[in-house]
GROMACS .gro file of C-alpha atoms in nm:
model
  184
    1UNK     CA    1  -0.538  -0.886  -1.409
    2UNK     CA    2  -0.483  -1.234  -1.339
    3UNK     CA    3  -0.226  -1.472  -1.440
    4UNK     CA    4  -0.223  -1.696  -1.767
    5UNK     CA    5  -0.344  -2.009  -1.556
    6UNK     CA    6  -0.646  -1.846  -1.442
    7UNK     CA    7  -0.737  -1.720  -1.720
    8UNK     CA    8  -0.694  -1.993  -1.912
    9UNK     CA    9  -0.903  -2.221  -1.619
   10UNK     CA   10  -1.183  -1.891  -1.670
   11UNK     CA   11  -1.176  -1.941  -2.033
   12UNK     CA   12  -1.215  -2.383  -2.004
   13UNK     CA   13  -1.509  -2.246  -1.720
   14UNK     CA   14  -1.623  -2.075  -1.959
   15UNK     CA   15  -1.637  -2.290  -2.274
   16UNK     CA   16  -1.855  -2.543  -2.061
   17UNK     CA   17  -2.096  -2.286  -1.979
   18UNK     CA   18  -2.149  -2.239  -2.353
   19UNK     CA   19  -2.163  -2.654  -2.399
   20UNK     CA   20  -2.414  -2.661  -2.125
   21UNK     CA   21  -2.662  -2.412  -2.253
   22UNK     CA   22  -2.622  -2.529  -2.621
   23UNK     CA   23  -2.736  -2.922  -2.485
   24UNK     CA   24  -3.009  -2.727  -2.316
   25UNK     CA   25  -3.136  -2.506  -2.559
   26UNK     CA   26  -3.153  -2.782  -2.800
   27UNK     CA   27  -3.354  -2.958  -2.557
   28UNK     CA   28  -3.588  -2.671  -2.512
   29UNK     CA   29  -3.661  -2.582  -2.898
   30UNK     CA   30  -3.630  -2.919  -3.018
   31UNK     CA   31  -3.938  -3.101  -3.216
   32UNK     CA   32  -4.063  -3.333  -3.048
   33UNK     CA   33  -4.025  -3.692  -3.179
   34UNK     CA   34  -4.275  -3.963  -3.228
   35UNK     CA   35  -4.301  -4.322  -3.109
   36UNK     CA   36  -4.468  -4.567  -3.255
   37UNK     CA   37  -4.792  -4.691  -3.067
   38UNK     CA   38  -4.793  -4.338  -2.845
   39UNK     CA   39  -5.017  -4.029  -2.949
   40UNK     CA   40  -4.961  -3.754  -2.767
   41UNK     CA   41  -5.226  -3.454  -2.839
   42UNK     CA   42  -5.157  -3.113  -2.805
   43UNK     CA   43  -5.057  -2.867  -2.987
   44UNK     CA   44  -4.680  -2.725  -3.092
   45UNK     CA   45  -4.537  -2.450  -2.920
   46UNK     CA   46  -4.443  -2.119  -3.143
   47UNK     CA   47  -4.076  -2.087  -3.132
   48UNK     CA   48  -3.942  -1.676  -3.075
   49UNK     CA   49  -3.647  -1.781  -3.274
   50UNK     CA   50  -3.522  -2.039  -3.470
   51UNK     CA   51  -3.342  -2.327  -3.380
   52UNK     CA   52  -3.158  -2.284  -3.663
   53UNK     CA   53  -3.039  -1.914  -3.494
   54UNK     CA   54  -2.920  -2.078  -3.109
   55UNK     CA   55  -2.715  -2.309  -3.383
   56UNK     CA   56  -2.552  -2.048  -3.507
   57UNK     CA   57  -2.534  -1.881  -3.215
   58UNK     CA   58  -2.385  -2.122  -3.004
   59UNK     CA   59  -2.148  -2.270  -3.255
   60UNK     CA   60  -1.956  -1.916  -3.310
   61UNK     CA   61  -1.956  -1.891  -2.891
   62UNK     CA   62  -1.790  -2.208  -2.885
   63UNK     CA   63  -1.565  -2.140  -3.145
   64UNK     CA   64  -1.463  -1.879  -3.028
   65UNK     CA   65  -1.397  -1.999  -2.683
   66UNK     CA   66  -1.194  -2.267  -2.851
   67UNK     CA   67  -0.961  -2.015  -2.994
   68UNK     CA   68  -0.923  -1.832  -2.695
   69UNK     CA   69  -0.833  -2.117  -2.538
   70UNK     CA   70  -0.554  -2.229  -2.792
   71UNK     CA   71  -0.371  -1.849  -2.762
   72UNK     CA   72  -0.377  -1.860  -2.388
   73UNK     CA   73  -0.190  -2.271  -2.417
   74UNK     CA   74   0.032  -2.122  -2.668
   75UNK     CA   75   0.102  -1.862  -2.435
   76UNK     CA   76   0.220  -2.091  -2.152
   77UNK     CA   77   0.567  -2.123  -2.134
   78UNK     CA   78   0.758  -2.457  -2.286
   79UNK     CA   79   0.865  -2.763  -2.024
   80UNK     CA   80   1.197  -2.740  -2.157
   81UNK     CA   81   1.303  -2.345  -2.108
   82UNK     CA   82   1.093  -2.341  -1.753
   83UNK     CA   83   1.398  -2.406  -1.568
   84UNK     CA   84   1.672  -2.219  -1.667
   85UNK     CA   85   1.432  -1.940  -1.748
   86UNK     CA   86   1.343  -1.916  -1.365
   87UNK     CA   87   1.713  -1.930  -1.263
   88UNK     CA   88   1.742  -1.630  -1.458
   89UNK     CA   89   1.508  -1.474  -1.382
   90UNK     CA   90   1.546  -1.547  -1.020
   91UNK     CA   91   1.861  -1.393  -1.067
   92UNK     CA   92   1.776  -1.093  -1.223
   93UNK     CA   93   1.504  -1.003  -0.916
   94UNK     CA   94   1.781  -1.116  -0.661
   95UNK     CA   95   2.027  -0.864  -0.807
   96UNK     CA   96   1.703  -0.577  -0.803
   97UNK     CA   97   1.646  -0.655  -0.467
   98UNK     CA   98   2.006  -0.619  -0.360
   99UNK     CA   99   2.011  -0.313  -0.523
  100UNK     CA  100   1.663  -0.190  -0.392
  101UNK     CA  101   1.806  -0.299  -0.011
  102UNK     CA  102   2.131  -0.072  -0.100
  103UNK     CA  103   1.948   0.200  -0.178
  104UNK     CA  104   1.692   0.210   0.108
  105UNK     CA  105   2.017   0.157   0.323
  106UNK     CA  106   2.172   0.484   0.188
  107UNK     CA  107   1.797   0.677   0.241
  108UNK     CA  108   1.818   0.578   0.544
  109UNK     CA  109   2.134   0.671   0.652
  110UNK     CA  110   2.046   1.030   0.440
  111UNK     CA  111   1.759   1.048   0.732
  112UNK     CA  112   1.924   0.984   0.995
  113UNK     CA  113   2.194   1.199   0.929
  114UNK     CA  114   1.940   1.456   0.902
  115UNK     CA  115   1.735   1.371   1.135
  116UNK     CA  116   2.073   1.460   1.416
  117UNK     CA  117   2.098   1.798   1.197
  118UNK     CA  118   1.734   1.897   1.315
  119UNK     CA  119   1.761   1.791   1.676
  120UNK     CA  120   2.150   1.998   1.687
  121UNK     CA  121   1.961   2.303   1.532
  122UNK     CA  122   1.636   2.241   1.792
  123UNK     CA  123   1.850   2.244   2.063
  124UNK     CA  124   2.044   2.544   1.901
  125UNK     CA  125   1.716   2.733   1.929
  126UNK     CA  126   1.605   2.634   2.248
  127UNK     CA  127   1.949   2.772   2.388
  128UNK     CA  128   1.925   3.072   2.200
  129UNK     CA  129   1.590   3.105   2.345
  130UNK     CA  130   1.696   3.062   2.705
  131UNK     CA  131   1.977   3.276   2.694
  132UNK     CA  132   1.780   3.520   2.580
  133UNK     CA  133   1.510   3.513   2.905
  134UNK     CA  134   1.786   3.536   3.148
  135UNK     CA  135   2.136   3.660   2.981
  136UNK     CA  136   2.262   3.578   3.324
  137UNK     CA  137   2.256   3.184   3.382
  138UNK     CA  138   2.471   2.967   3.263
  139UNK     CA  139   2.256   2.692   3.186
  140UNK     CA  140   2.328   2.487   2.921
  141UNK     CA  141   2.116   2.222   2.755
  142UNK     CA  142   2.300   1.877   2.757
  143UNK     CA  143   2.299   1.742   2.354
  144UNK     CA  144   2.298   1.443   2.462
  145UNK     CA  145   1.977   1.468   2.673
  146UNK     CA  146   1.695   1.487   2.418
  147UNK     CA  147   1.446   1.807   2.480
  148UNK     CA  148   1.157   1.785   2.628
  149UNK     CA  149   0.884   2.092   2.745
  150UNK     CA  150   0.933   1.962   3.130
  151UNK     CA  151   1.322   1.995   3.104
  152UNK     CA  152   1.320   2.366   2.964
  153UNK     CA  153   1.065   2.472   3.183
  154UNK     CA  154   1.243   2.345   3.476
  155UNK     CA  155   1.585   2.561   3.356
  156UNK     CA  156   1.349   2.871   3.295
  157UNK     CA  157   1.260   2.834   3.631
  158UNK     CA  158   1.561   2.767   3.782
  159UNK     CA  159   1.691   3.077   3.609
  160UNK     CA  160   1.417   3.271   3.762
  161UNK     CA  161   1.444   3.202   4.033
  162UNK     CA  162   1.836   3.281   4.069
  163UNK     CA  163   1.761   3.599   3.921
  164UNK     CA  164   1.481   3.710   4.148
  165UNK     CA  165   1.732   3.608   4.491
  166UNK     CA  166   2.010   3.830   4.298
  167UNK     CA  167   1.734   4.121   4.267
  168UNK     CA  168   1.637   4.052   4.622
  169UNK     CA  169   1.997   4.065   4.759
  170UNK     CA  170   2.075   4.387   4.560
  171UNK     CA  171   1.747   4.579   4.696
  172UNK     CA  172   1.877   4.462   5.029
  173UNK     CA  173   2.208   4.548   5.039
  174UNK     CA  174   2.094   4.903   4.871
  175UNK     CA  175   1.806   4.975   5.124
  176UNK     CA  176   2.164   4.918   5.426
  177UNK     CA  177   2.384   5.128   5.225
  178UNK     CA  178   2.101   5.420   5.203
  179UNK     CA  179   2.032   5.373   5.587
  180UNK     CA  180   2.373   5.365   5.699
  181UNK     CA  181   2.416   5.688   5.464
  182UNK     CA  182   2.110   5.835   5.675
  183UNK     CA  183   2.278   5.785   6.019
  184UNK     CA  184   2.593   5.964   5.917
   0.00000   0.00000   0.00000
């Protein structure tokens, strides 16, 4: 919807339309008049409607206009209230907005807040997860180091592979002991 101004410059847009097509349907329907010393032959057009009826017609358009146009100017506000009606009401938004800007503030610090309780219970899970594959390491994942897929999959392997040298060194040491026990 627009704003009383535009309206009311619609309306006033409006209202002329109406004055212009009154002027010309009064020059299309009207009889024409005669001068003395000129004859014109032909013969009168048939008229669809009265001229009587665009009269009417156009005089209840344009008084209606009129009054449309008189509520919108009374709506306008007065010269003398404008300005301490804007300081107040400048006020009022500034106070709105202040307390609009407080409360995004506090959302905000709500998310964030939250936001730190996700990534603590992500990294929770992603230790649980490790320890889990390889109850041996020791590994642990650095809160301060955000996660990444490249970072655990590096400690997986790392894990791994400490676990496969420990395997190695046992079957080793196992296959001596069970020679040495031969040879005796």
């Amino acid at each position: 919807m627009a704003d009383r101004l535009t309206q009311l410059q619609d309306t006033i847009n409006q209202q002329a339309d109406y004055f212009c097509n009154s002027v010309g349907i009064l020059q299309q329907y009207a009889s024409p008049s005669k001068f003395p010393g000129f004859d014109r032959i032909g013969t009168p057009q048939q008229q669809n409607q009265s001229q009587e009826d665009y009269a009417a017609l156009f005089a209840t358009l344009i008084t209606r206009c009129a009054k449309d146009i008189d509520t919108l100017i009374d709506s306008l506000p007065n010269e003398e209230s404008s300005v301490e009606l804007q300081v107040a009401s400048l006020t009022k938004l500034e106070q709105e907005n202040q307390e609009a800007a407080d409360q995004l503030e506090e959302v905000v610090a709500q998310g964030e807040a939250l936001l730190q309780r996700i990534q603590a219970a992500l990294q929770d899970i992603a230790q649980s997860q490790l320890d889990m594959q390889n109850p041996t390491a020791k590994t642990v994942i650095n809160p301060c180091q955000p996660l990444s897929t490249n970072s655990i999959t590096n400690s997986v392997n790392v894990k791994l592979e400490t676990q496969n040298s420990i395997n190695i060194k046992n079957l080793q040491s196992t296959d001596v002991l069970s020679s040495a026990m031969q040879i005796s």
